[in-house]
Amino acid sequence: MTKEYSDRWKIIADLPGGGQAHVHKVVEKGDGATVYVLKRLKNQHRLDRFKKEYEALRKLEHPAIVRVIDFDFDIAKPFFVTEFCELGNLAEQEQLLRAPIPTKIQTFLEICRGLQAAHDKGISHRDIKPENVFVRKDGSVALGDFGLCHDQAED
């Protein structure tokens, strides 16, 4: 049986989840061509933190940060949808270990640009690691998983 969320999303595969969410690859119903990531809240007691992650991503429109596509927090199983980075996360990129130094530096600089964009908006990621840096088909990287972020605007 196919799982669907709202009137827009259809799950096509499960992805490794984090501490607060089940994670799925999804496609838009009626389209089915573009793949996205849907994060569904596991524990209703963490709804505020889940919303905080969504709000941080929504504020951070930058090429080095995953894009938010959709959300719904007013249902029994709240979720939000982001872009899907086809090559997985940085920890899975063994070829990068063998890449020339300029390629490694370029990847590092992209990560730094994403962090700078977040810091410029008062948001600290607080969980930077290879598993939270995602790689697109074109080789560019995007920071994701802002579940532990701190937004200075909330203080």
PDB file of C-alpha atoms in Angstrom:
ATOM      1  CA  MET A   1       0.000   0.000   0.000  1.00  0.00           C
ATOM      2  CA  THR A   2       1.308   3.445  -0.912  1.00  0.00           C
ATOM      3  CA  LYS A   3       1.452   5.998   1.884  1.00  0.00           C
ATOM      4  CA  GLU A   4       0.323   9.471   1.056  1.00  0.00           C
ATOM      5  CA  TYR A   5       0.616  12.758   2.919  1.00  0.00           C
ATOM      6  CA  SER A   6      -1.815  15.612   2.468  1.00  0.00           C
ATOM      7  CA  ASP A   7      -3.240  15.730  -1.016  1.00  0.00           C
ATOM      8  CA  ARG A   8       0.186  16.320  -2.541  1.00  0.00           C
ATOM      9  CA  TRP A   9       2.820  13.684  -1.595  1.00  0.00           C
ATOM     10  CA  LYS A  10       3.357   9.960  -2.213  1.00  0.00           C
ATOM     11  CA  ILE A  11       6.147   7.993  -0.483  1.00  0.00           C
ATOM     12  CA  ILE A  12       8.347   5.980  -2.837  1.00  0.00           C
ATOM     13  CA  ALA A  13      11.048   4.831  -0.366  1.00  0.00           C
ATOM     14  CA  ASP A  14      12.205   5.153   3.211  1.00  0.00           C
ATOM     15  CA  LEU A  15      15.451   6.928   4.068  1.00  0.00           C
ATOM     16  CA  PRO A  16      17.503   6.677   7.268  1.00  0.00           C
ATOM     17  CA  GLY A  17      15.746   8.734   9.923  1.00  0.00           C
ATOM     18  CA  GLY A  18      17.063  11.015  12.594  1.00  0.00           C
ATOM     19  CA  GLY A  19      16.215  11.374  16.248  1.00  0.00           C
ATOM     20  CA  GLN A  20      12.996  13.298  15.781  1.00  0.00           C
ATOM     21  CA  ALA A  21      11.678  12.308  12.349  1.00  0.00           C
ATOM     22  CA  HIS A  22      10.917   9.488   9.962  1.00  0.00           C
ATOM     23  CA  VAL A  23      12.418  10.371   6.590  1.00  0.00           C
ATOM     24  CA  HIS A  24      11.064   9.345   3.186  1.00  0.00           C
ATOM     25  CA  LYS A  25      11.714   9.895  -0.493  1.00  0.00           C
ATOM     26  CA  VAL A  26       8.510  11.264  -1.996  1.00  0.00           C
ATOM     27  CA  VAL A  27       7.114  12.445  -5.304  1.00  0.00           C
ATOM     28  CA  GLU A  28       4.344  14.872  -5.976  1.00  0.00           C
ATOM     29  CA  LYS A  29       1.093  13.117  -6.860  1.00  0.00           C
ATOM     30  CA  GLY A  30       0.220  13.662 -10.492  1.00  0.00           C
ATOM     31  CA  ASP A  31       3.819  14.562 -11.364  1.00  0.00           C
ATOM     32  CA  GLY A  32       6.015  11.770 -10.041  1.00  0.00           C
ATOM     33  CA  ALA A  33       9.088  13.016 -11.898  1.00  0.00           C
ATOM     34  CA  THR A  34      10.883  15.028  -9.216  1.00  0.00           C
ATOM     35  CA  VAL A  35      11.967  13.355  -5.988  1.00  0.00           C
ATOM     36  CA  TYR A  36      11.897  15.199  -2.659  1.00  0.00           C
ATOM     37  CA  VAL A  37      12.509  14.368   1.018  1.00  0.00           C
ATOM     38  CA  LEU A  38       9.615  14.306   3.479  1.00  0.00           C
ATOM     39  CA  LYS A  39      10.437  14.456   7.195  1.00  0.00           C
ATOM     40  CA  ARG A  40       7.570  13.291   9.416  1.00  0.00           C
ATOM     41  CA  LEU A  41       7.631  14.017  13.142  1.00  0.00           C
ATOM     42  CA  LYS A  42       8.043  10.913  15.341  1.00  0.00           C
ATOM     43  CA  ASN A  43       7.143  12.365  18.734  1.00  0.00           C
ATOM     44  CA  GLN A  44       4.476  15.054  19.184  1.00  0.00           C
ATOM     45  CA  HIS A  45       6.350  16.278  22.290  1.00  0.00           C
ATOM     46  CA  ARG A  46       9.077  17.553  19.933  1.00  0.00           C
ATOM     47  CA  LEU A  47       6.747  19.539  17.683  1.00  0.00           C
ATOM     48  CA  ASP A  48       8.282  22.874  18.717  1.00  0.00           C
ATOM     49  CA  ARG A  49      11.779  21.681  17.811  1.00  0.00           C
ATOM     50  CA  PHE A  50      10.494  20.249  14.519  1.00  0.00           C
ATOM     51  CA  LYS A  51       8.835  23.578  13.667  1.00  0.00           C
ATOM     52  CA  LYS A  52      12.050  25.368  14.632  1.00  0.00           C
ATOM     53  CA  GLU A  53      13.994  23.288  12.079  1.00  0.00           C
ATOM     54  CA  TYR A  54      11.435  24.090   9.384  1.00  0.00           C
ATOM     55  CA  GLU A  55      11.439  27.808  10.232  1.00  0.00           C
ATOM     56  CA  ALA A  56      15.237  27.948  10.083  1.00  0.00           C
ATOM     57  CA  LEU A  57      15.283  26.317   6.649  1.00  0.00           C
ATOM     58  CA  ARG A  58      12.488  28.580   5.432  1.00  0.00           C
ATOM     59  CA  LYS A  59      14.517  31.667   6.395  1.00  0.00           C
ATOM     60  CA  LEU A  60      17.668  30.390   4.710  1.00  0.00           C
ATOM     61  CA  GLU A  61      17.296  30.616   0.972  1.00  0.00           C
ATOM     62  CA  HIS A  62      20.846  29.899  -0.177  1.00  0.00           C
ATOM     63  CA  PRO A  63      22.390  27.530  -2.761  1.00  0.00           C
ATOM     64  CA  ALA A  64      24.397  25.774  -0.031  1.00  0.00           C
ATOM     65  CA  ILE A  65      21.336  25.020   2.144  1.00  0.00           C
ATOM     66  CA  VAL A  66      18.578  22.542   1.293  1.00  0.00           C
ATOM     67  CA  ARG A  67      15.409  24.193  -0.017  1.00  0.00           C
ATOM     68  CA  VAL A  68      12.062  23.794   1.744  1.00  0.00           C
ATOM     69  CA  ILE A  69       9.185  22.901  -0.578  1.00  0.00           C
ATOM     70  CA  ASP A  70       6.102  22.247   1.576  1.00  0.00           C
ATOM     71  CA  PHE A  71       4.907  21.652   5.159  1.00  0.00           C
ATOM     72  CA  ASP A  72       1.847  20.830   7.228  1.00  0.00           C
ATOM     73  CA  PHE A  73       1.899  21.038  11.021  1.00  0.00           C
ATOM     74  CA  ASP A  74      -1.876  20.998  11.472  1.00  0.00           C
ATOM     75  CA  ILE A  75      -2.326  17.253  10.979  1.00  0.00           C
ATOM     76  CA  ALA A  76      -1.855  14.218  13.237  1.00  0.00           C
ATOM     77  CA  LYS A  77       1.572  13.483  11.723  1.00  0.00           C
ATOM     78  CA  PRO A  78       3.233  16.849  10.974  1.00  0.00           C
ATOM     79  CA  PHE A  79       5.764  16.965   8.155  1.00  0.00           C
ATOM     80  CA  PHE A  80       7.840  19.161   5.922  1.00  0.00           C
ATOM     81  CA  VAL A  81       9.324  18.521   2.501  1.00  0.00           C
ATOM     82  CA  THR A  82      12.744  19.586   1.209  1.00  0.00           C
ATOM     83  CA  GLU A  83      14.752  19.117  -1.943  1.00  0.00           C
ATOM     84  CA  PHE A  84      16.344  15.693  -2.486  1.00  0.00           C
ATOM     85  CA  CYS A  85      20.107  15.601  -3.011  1.00  0.00           C
ATOM     86  CA  GLU A  86      20.658  12.668  -5.337  1.00  0.00           C
ATOM     87  CA  LEU A  87      24.177  11.666  -4.266  1.00  0.00           C
ATOM     88  CA  GLY A  88      23.409  11.282  -0.565  1.00  0.00           C
ATOM     89  CA  ASN A  89      25.484  12.814   2.173  1.00  0.00           C
ATOM     90  CA  LEU A  90      29.138  13.800   2.323  1.00  0.00           C
ATOM     91  CA  ALA A  91      30.026  10.803   4.500  1.00  0.00           C
ATOM     92  CA  GLU A  92      29.050   8.557   1.570  1.00  0.00           C
ATOM     93  CA  GLN A  93      31.336  10.335  -0.922  1.00  0.00           C
ATOM     94  CA  GLU A  94      34.441   8.122  -0.902  1.00  0.00           C
ATOM     95  CA  GLN A  95      35.574   9.559  -4.245  1.00  0.00           C
ATOM     96  CA  LEU A  96      36.023  12.920  -2.533  1.00  0.00           C
ATOM     97  CA  LEU A  97      38.827  11.383  -0.465  1.00  0.00           C
ATOM     98  CA  ARG A  98      40.695  10.733  -3.726  1.00  0.00           C
ATOM     99  CA  ALA A  99      39.751  14.068  -5.312  1.00  0.00           C
ATOM    100  CA  PRO A 100      42.362  16.729  -6.042  1.00  0.00           C
ATOM    101  CA  ILE A 101      42.998  19.256  -3.261  1.00  0.00           C
ATOM    102  CA  PRO A 102      41.264  22.125  -5.169  1.00  0.00           C
ATOM    103  CA  THR A 103      38.055  20.030  -5.354  1.00  0.00           C
ATOM    104  CA  LYS A 104      38.176  19.367  -1.619  1.00  0.00           C
ATOM    105  CA  ILE A 105      38.756  23.062  -0.938  1.00  0.00           C
ATOM    106  CA  GLN A 106      35.819  24.018  -3.180  1.00  0.00           C
ATOM    107  CA  THR A 107      33.531  21.633  -1.254  1.00  0.00           C
ATOM    108  CA  PHE A 108      34.751  23.076   2.048  1.00  0.00           C
ATOM    109  CA  LEU A 109      34.139  26.626   0.815  1.00  0.00           C
ATOM    110  CA  GLU A 110      30.566  25.755  -0.237  1.00  0.00           C
ATOM    111  CA  ILE A 111      29.896  24.432   3.269  1.00  0.00           C
ATOM    112  CA  CYS A 112      31.386  27.619   4.743  1.00  0.00           C
ATOM    113  CA  ARG A 113      29.184  29.776   2.492  1.00  0.00           C
ATOM    114  CA  GLY A 114      26.099  27.933   3.715  1.00  0.00           C
ATOM    115  CA  LEU A 115      27.153  28.370   7.335  1.00  0.00           C
ATOM    116  CA  GLN A 116      27.876  32.056   6.727  1.00  0.00           C
ATOM    117  CA  ALA A 117      24.427  32.530   5.184  1.00  0.00           C
ATOM    118  CA  ALA A 118      22.869  30.924   8.269  1.00  0.00           C
ATOM    119  CA  HIS A 119      24.987  33.029  10.634  1.00  0.00           C
ATOM    120  CA  ASP A 120      24.052  36.175   8.712  1.00  0.00           C
ATOM    121  CA  LYS A 121      20.415  35.373   9.592  1.00  0.00           C
ATOM    122  CA  GLY A 122      21.293  34.658  13.240  1.00  0.00           C
ATOM    123  CA  ILE A 123      21.034  30.871  12.946  1.00  0.00           C
ATOM    124  CA  SER A 124      23.697  28.490  14.259  1.00  0.00           C
ATOM    125  CA  HIS A 125      23.482  24.951  12.854  1.00  0.00           C
ATOM    126  CA  ARG A 126      25.119  23.262  15.894  1.00  0.00           C
ATOM    127  CA  ASP A 127      25.377  19.807  14.247  1.00  0.00           C
ATOM    128  CA  ILE A 128      27.818  20.139  11.358  1.00  0.00           C
ATOM    129  CA  LYS A 129      29.089  16.722  10.312  1.00  0.00           C
ATOM    130  CA  PRO A 130      29.440  14.857   6.997  1.00  0.00           C
ATOM    131  CA  GLU A 131      26.057  13.153   7.469  1.00  0.00           C
ATOM    132  CA  ASN A 132      24.323  16.579   7.488  1.00  0.00           C
ATOM    133  CA  VAL A 133      25.971  17.862   4.312  1.00  0.00           C
ATOM    134  CA  PHE A 134      24.111  16.617   1.232  1.00  0.00           C
ATOM    135  CA  VAL A 135      25.439  16.286  -2.303  1.00  0.00           C
ATOM    136  CA  ARG A 136      23.418  17.118  -5.396  1.00  0.00           C
ATOM    137  CA  LYS A 137      23.750  15.399  -8.762  1.00  0.00           C
ATOM    138  CA  ASP A 138      25.941  18.255 -10.040  1.00  0.00           C
ATOM    139  CA  GLY A 139      28.353  17.774  -7.111  1.00  0.00           C
ATOM    140  CA  SER A 140      27.331  20.924  -5.230  1.00  0.00           C
ATOM    141  CA  VAL A 141      26.649  20.553  -1.521  1.00  0.00           C
ATOM    142  CA  ALA A 142      23.808  21.717   0.705  1.00  0.00           C
ATOM    143  CA  LEU A 143      23.581  21.872   4.488  1.00  0.00           C
ATOM    144  CA  GLY A 144      20.586  20.107   5.954  1.00  0.00           C
ATOM    145  CA  ASP A 145      19.244  18.755   9.228  1.00  0.00           C
ATOM    146  CA  PHE A 146      18.862  21.959  11.212  1.00  0.00           C
ATOM    147  CA  GLY A 147      17.133  20.040  14.027  1.00  0.00           C
ATOM    148  CA  LEU A 148      19.576  21.264  16.683  1.00  0.00           C
ATOM    149  CA  CYS A 149      19.958  24.796  15.374  1.00  0.00           C
ATOM    150  CA  HIS A 150      19.780  27.910  17.504  1.00  0.00           C
ATOM    151  CA  ASP A 151      17.997  31.006  16.209  1.00  0.00           C
ATOM    152  CA  GLN A 152      19.193  34.177  17.939  1.00  0.00           C
ATOM    153  CA  ALA A 153      15.902  35.892  17.064  1.00  0.00           C
ATOM    154  CA  GLU A 154      14.221  33.661  19.677  1.00  0.00           C
ATOM    155  CA  ASP A 155      16.307  35.048  22.545  1.00  0.00           C
TER     156      ASP A 155
END
